[in-house]
Amino acid sequence: MPKAVDIRICMGTGGIAAGASAVLERFEEELSSTGVGASVRENCSRHNVGCRGFCARDVLVDVILDGERTTYQYIKPDMVQRIVEEHIVSGNPVEDWVVTDDYHNFHEKQVKVVLSDCGEVDPEDINSYKSRGGYKAVESVIGSKTPEDVIEMIKSSGLRGRGGAGFPTGLKWEFARKPESDQKYIICNADEGDPGAFMDRSIIEGNPHSVIEGMTIGAYCIGADKGYVYIRAEYPLAVKRLRIALEQAKEAGYLGENILGSGFSFNIKVKLGAGAFVCGEETALIASIEGQRGMPRAKPPFPAQQGLWGKPTVINNVETFSNVPYIVTKGPDWFSSFGTEKSKGTKVFALTGKIRNTGLIEVPMGMSLKEIIYDIGGGMERGEFKAVQTGGPSGGCIPKDMIDINVDFESLAKVGSIVGSGGMVVLDDTDCMVNIAKFFLEFTQRESCGKCTPCRVGTKRLLEILDRVTEGKGKSGDIELLLTLGQDIKDSSLCGLGQTAPNPILSTIKYFRDEYEAHINEKRCPAAVCKAMLTYTILEDACKGCTLCAKACPSDAISGEKKKPHVIDQGLCVKCGACFDTCKFKAVHKE
Amino acid sequence: MQEALDRVIEKYRLEEGSVISLLQDIQEEFGYIPEDSVSYVSDRTGIPQSSFYGVATFYAQFYLKPRGKNIITACCGTACHVKGAERVISRIRRELELTDGEDTTQDGLFTVEDVACVGACSIAPVVIVNKEVHGKVSATQLLKEINNLKKETDA
Ligand SMILES: Cc1cc2nc3c(=O)[nH]c(=O)nc-3n(C[C@H](O)[C@H](O)[C@H](O)COP(=O)(O)O)c2cc1C
Ligand code: FES
């Protein structure tokens, strides 16, 4: 009896960027009638799977031979032939290319709920999801349980929204269930505007059916028959897979009229965002679906009372919805066994920046930051750990000496940051904290919709101050001005964008005030990032005269004879850093 | 042009709040939002032109001017920022001789634009060249790519 072989290739955005399509093509060739694997091709199945988190190692390929799984990393098309020949045909895995210990360490401490099927199921095949228990939740709920029972279940699981604010999901559904209305809506917020985060993209790319299933259960609970997924247009692959999944769910009878013969009907439409961060805010998102400029409005009334087209509406995040089917099938007690007293379950984080193992991780709420960075993330890539930025433009920085903090809603809020959507950008000693604060302010200032004055004008003023500080023109009193103005903007802005925009500044001043002071008083950037305060020089002893830097220099500021030390003309230097990047001998010095 | 626009209008005829979808489809068709298309669609749908321009100028995705033949989208999100995206971007802008505030080269061959995050942060810095995502890019690699694209159009 020939052995069954299953080949799974990671086809998320990360995998495709690393060349996964070409790898798949090579597998097809080698397993065709003329390839080296012709003899076993009848028993081989090939599947595209979504992201399994460790994108830094892409392309990742699983070969499952008779139930035995081997995972390969960094696979390129020209490596495929050997894998087919030695492993698939002859049964000897190619040890050189098998994932190393850190791949296992990366996964060991993770607990996967939302991501449990990501990287396992074929996102473009509903049967693949069903074979792992998919749509069991909908089947067990619709027509068999009352909406009130299901809401009670979600409430007792302790699930809180994963979109940022952490509002209890069951409660939100209850609010929207109560009002009598001829029409209600359910909306999935897949706008994921936080730069540096990709949880929602990966979930939709990896397992879109879990989101659809969660939305359907939500709709059943509140009595909605129409739903929308508001998704960023910057995520073309996620949009494509979501559309395929919606078609398949409809065909299989999990969406549409009279679902599973219960009399309950529900349809979902896809709405593409058009590139505005503020549209992640729920009232702005509603305005955007209505086809208007995406500007927020004052709350109350909350969307649960008056939402889309004035009707009761529930808006939840992608990850929130994706948790729901697992809670229903495995039970609320199982779910609440993970996490802390007030933050139940797990949270998906996007671990990026200067860390060795960048990627997508899912951990129980309350895990210490240290475990996340050192055990899962594998520690720093090169430099020395300085801080973690969480929560994106609405969040803050957690400095080195707080690395033992537990990562959950309450603990992070206490130190002036937030869990937010789940972005975690790790910073090292070559990152300037004033520059990071300015980076976020530039973002929020650009994205401010302009409706309320504190946010529109206030963020502009904040940015002007940061501009002059990073240009070496800071004045004494600037730090105090940033603090008071920041607090005023927080207190008086209309929506969450303005109310949180000053956070990156406030938190970096709180923990890295000395860096601000060095910029202002000494006109010095300790991390050597802020251009205006930098000088590039060539170290005579280290320079081999290879001329690479002179070729790279865009302003012809570097001169010197071949094989002799070069010099930079400071008057011509535009401080672009091209020489620093090209020098192979570390002979370019910046300070 | 009319034929394409009629198709777009028909597609969203029964939908409420379709201004954004209409504009998205127009842009898909022409690569930007031509002035004539707005007046035509406005006449046919009864939606005032001001609504279209109000929306088109609010969202970053819409372009009121034609764009280059090749589109280079550089991510300037947080993860890419800390991995040196800025230096990569300024290097390609210099190579293409784009001055401040300019996105498209004189010859209309290239448009360089930025985006707030493409969600591939674990392979930062990320640059998209004509819809293809490149991770862990360097300036040298991109300059090569740009030269290849230039050659392709010369040929
Ligand atoms: C400026 C701003 C941007 C936001 N962006 C997002 C986003 O991209 N995705 C998201 O799910 N929630 C976002 N939110 C939060 C939403 O307003 C809303 O609270 C959330 O979608 C509710 O879902 P949840 O209860 O499941 O978390 C944003 C809020 C603000 C103020
Ligand atoms: S920050 Fe560049 S892809 Fe996310």
PDB file of N, CA and C and ligand atoms in Angstrom, chain A residues 194-198 352, chain B residues 75-81 115-126, ligand 2:
ATOM      1  N   ASP A 194      -3.865  50.044  12.326  1.00  0.00           N
ATOM      2  CA  ASP A 194      -2.648  50.211  13.116  1.00  0.00           C
ATOM      3  C   ASP A 194      -1.430  49.761  12.310  1.00  0.00           C
ATOM      4  N   PRO A 195      -0.525  50.701  11.970  1.00  0.00           N
ATOM      5  CA  PRO A 195       0.616  50.296  11.154  1.00  0.00           C
ATOM      6  C   PRO A 195       1.564  49.446  11.989  1.00  0.00           C
ATOM      7  N   GLY A 196       1.867  48.273  11.536  1.00  0.00           N
ATOM      8  CA  GLY A 196       2.730  47.404  12.325  1.00  0.00           C
ATOM      9  C   GLY A 196       1.958  46.242  12.898  1.00  0.00           C
ATOM     10  N   ALA A 197       0.730  46.049  12.417  1.00  0.00           N
ATOM     11  CA  ALA A 197      -0.098  44.960  12.924  1.00  0.00           C
ATOM     12  C   ALA A 197      -0.702  44.199  11.756  1.00  0.00           C
ATOM     13  N   PHE A 198      -0.790  42.891  11.890  1.00  0.00           N
ATOM     14  CA  PHE A 198      -1.375  42.125  10.773  1.00  0.00           C
ATOM     15  C   PHE A 198      -2.115  40.885  11.262  1.00  0.00           C
ATOM     16  N   THR A 352       7.059  42.294  15.866  1.00  0.00           N
ATOM     17  CA  THR A 352       7.908  42.804  14.783  1.00  0.00           C
ATOM     18  C   THR A 352       9.006  43.697  15.332  1.00  0.00           C
TER      19      THR A 352
ATOM     20  N   CYS B  75       6.084  50.829   2.038  1.00  0.00           N
ATOM     21  CA  CYS B  75       5.418  50.839   3.332  1.00  0.00           C
ATOM     22  C   CYS B  75       6.175  51.735   4.288  1.00  0.00           C
ATOM     23  N   CYS B  76       5.433  52.602   4.975  1.00  0.00           N
ATOM     24  CA  CYS B  76       6.088  53.429   5.986  1.00  0.00           C
ATOM     25  C   CYS B  76       5.415  53.197   7.331  1.00  0.00           C
ATOM     26  N   GLY B  77       4.933  51.979   7.544  1.00  0.00           N
ATOM     27  CA  GLY B  77       4.367  51.606   8.835  1.00  0.00           C
ATOM     28  C   GLY B  77       5.446  51.475   9.891  1.00  0.00           C
ATOM     29  N   THR B  78       5.017  51.228  11.124  1.00  0.00           N
ATOM     30  CA  THR B  78       5.963  51.236  12.240  1.00  0.00           C
ATOM     31  C   THR B  78       7.092  50.227  12.078  1.00  0.00           C
ATOM     32  N   ALA B  79       6.732  49.001  11.750  1.00  0.00           N
ATOM     33  CA  ALA B  79       7.746  47.956  11.656  1.00  0.00           C
ATOM     34  C   ALA B  79       8.741  48.291  10.557  1.00  0.00           C
ATOM     35  N   CYS B  80       8.226  48.774   9.444  1.00  0.00           N
ATOM     36  CA  CYS B  80       9.112  49.131   8.339  1.00  0.00           C
ATOM     37  C   CYS B  80       9.934  50.360   8.692  1.00  0.00           C
ATOM     38  N   HIS B  81       9.334  51.290   9.408  1.00  0.00           N
ATOM     39  CA  HIS B  81      10.049  52.498   9.819  1.00  0.00           C
ATOM     40  C   HIS B  81      11.279  52.158  10.655  1.00  0.00           C
ATOM     41  N   VAL B 115       2.365  53.873   1.893  1.00  0.00           N
ATOM     42  CA  VAL B 115       1.170  53.283   2.456  1.00  0.00           C
ATOM     43  C   VAL B 115       1.479  53.041   3.923  1.00  0.00           C
ATOM     44  N   ALA B 116       0.425  53.045   4.752  1.00  0.00           N
ATOM     45  CA  ALA B 116       0.660  53.021   6.193  1.00  0.00           C
ATOM     46  C   ALA B 116       0.982  51.638   6.732  1.00  0.00           C
ATOM     47  N   CYS B 117       0.898  50.600   5.990  1.00  0.00           N
ATOM     48  CA  CYS B 117       1.238  49.246   6.442  1.00  0.00           C
ATOM     49  C   CYS B 117       0.513  48.294   5.517  1.00  0.00           C
ATOM     50  N   VAL B 118       1.236  47.341   4.994  1.00  0.00           N
ATOM     51  CA  VAL B 118       0.578  46.374   4.120  1.00  0.00           C
ATOM     52  C   VAL B 118       0.337  45.072   4.848  1.00  0.00           C
ATOM     53  N   GLY B 119       0.657  45.050   6.131  1.00  0.00           N
ATOM     54  CA  GLY B 119       0.383  43.859   6.923  1.00  0.00           C
ATOM     55  C   GLY B 119       1.356  42.725   6.677  1.00  0.00           C
ATOM     56  N   ALA B 120       2.547  43.055   6.236  1.00  0.00           N
ATOM     57  CA  ALA B 120       3.562  42.019   6.085  1.00  0.00           C
ATOM     58  C   ALA B 120       4.764  42.409   6.946  1.00  0.00           C
ATOM     59  N   CYS B 121       4.453  42.932   8.132  1.00  0.00           N
ATOM     60  CA  CYS B 121       5.444  43.590   8.978  1.00  0.00           C
ATOM     61  C   CYS B 121       6.584  42.670   9.391  1.00  0.00           C
ATOM     62  N   SER B 122       6.346  41.345   9.371  1.00  0.00           N
ATOM     63  CA  SER B 122       7.407  40.463   9.835  1.00  0.00           C
ATOM     64  C   SER B 122       8.509  40.324   8.804  1.00  0.00           C
ATOM     65  N   ILE B 123       8.282  40.837   7.594  1.00  0.00           N
ATOM     66  CA  ILE B 123       9.367  40.802   6.611  1.00  0.00           C
ATOM     67  C   ILE B 123       9.742  42.232   6.232  1.00  0.00           C
ATOM     68  N   ALA B 124       9.639  43.140   7.204  1.00  0.00           N
ATOM     69  CA  ALA B 124       9.955  44.550   6.968  1.00  0.00           C
ATOM     70  C   ALA B 124      11.450  44.714   6.644  1.00  0.00           C
ATOM     71  N   PRO B 125      11.805  45.750   5.897  1.00  0.00           N
ATOM     72  CA  PRO B 125      10.933  46.699   5.213  1.00  0.00           C
ATOM     73  C   PRO B 125      10.315  46.124   3.934  1.00  0.00           C
ATOM     74  N   VAL B 126       9.096  46.584   3.667  1.00  0.00           N
ATOM     75  CA  VAL B 126       8.315  46.020   2.580  1.00  0.00           C
ATOM     76  C   VAL B 126       8.059  47.069   1.490  1.00  0.00           C
TER      77      VAL B 126
HETATM   78  S1  FES C   2       4.777  48.207   8.893  1.00  0.00           S
HETATM   79 FE1  FES C   2       5.354  47.781   6.851  1.00  0.00          FE
HETATM   80  S2  FES C   2       4.183  46.034   6.404  1.00  0.00           S
HETATM   81 FE2  FES C   2       3.482  46.604   8.368  1.00  0.00          FE
END
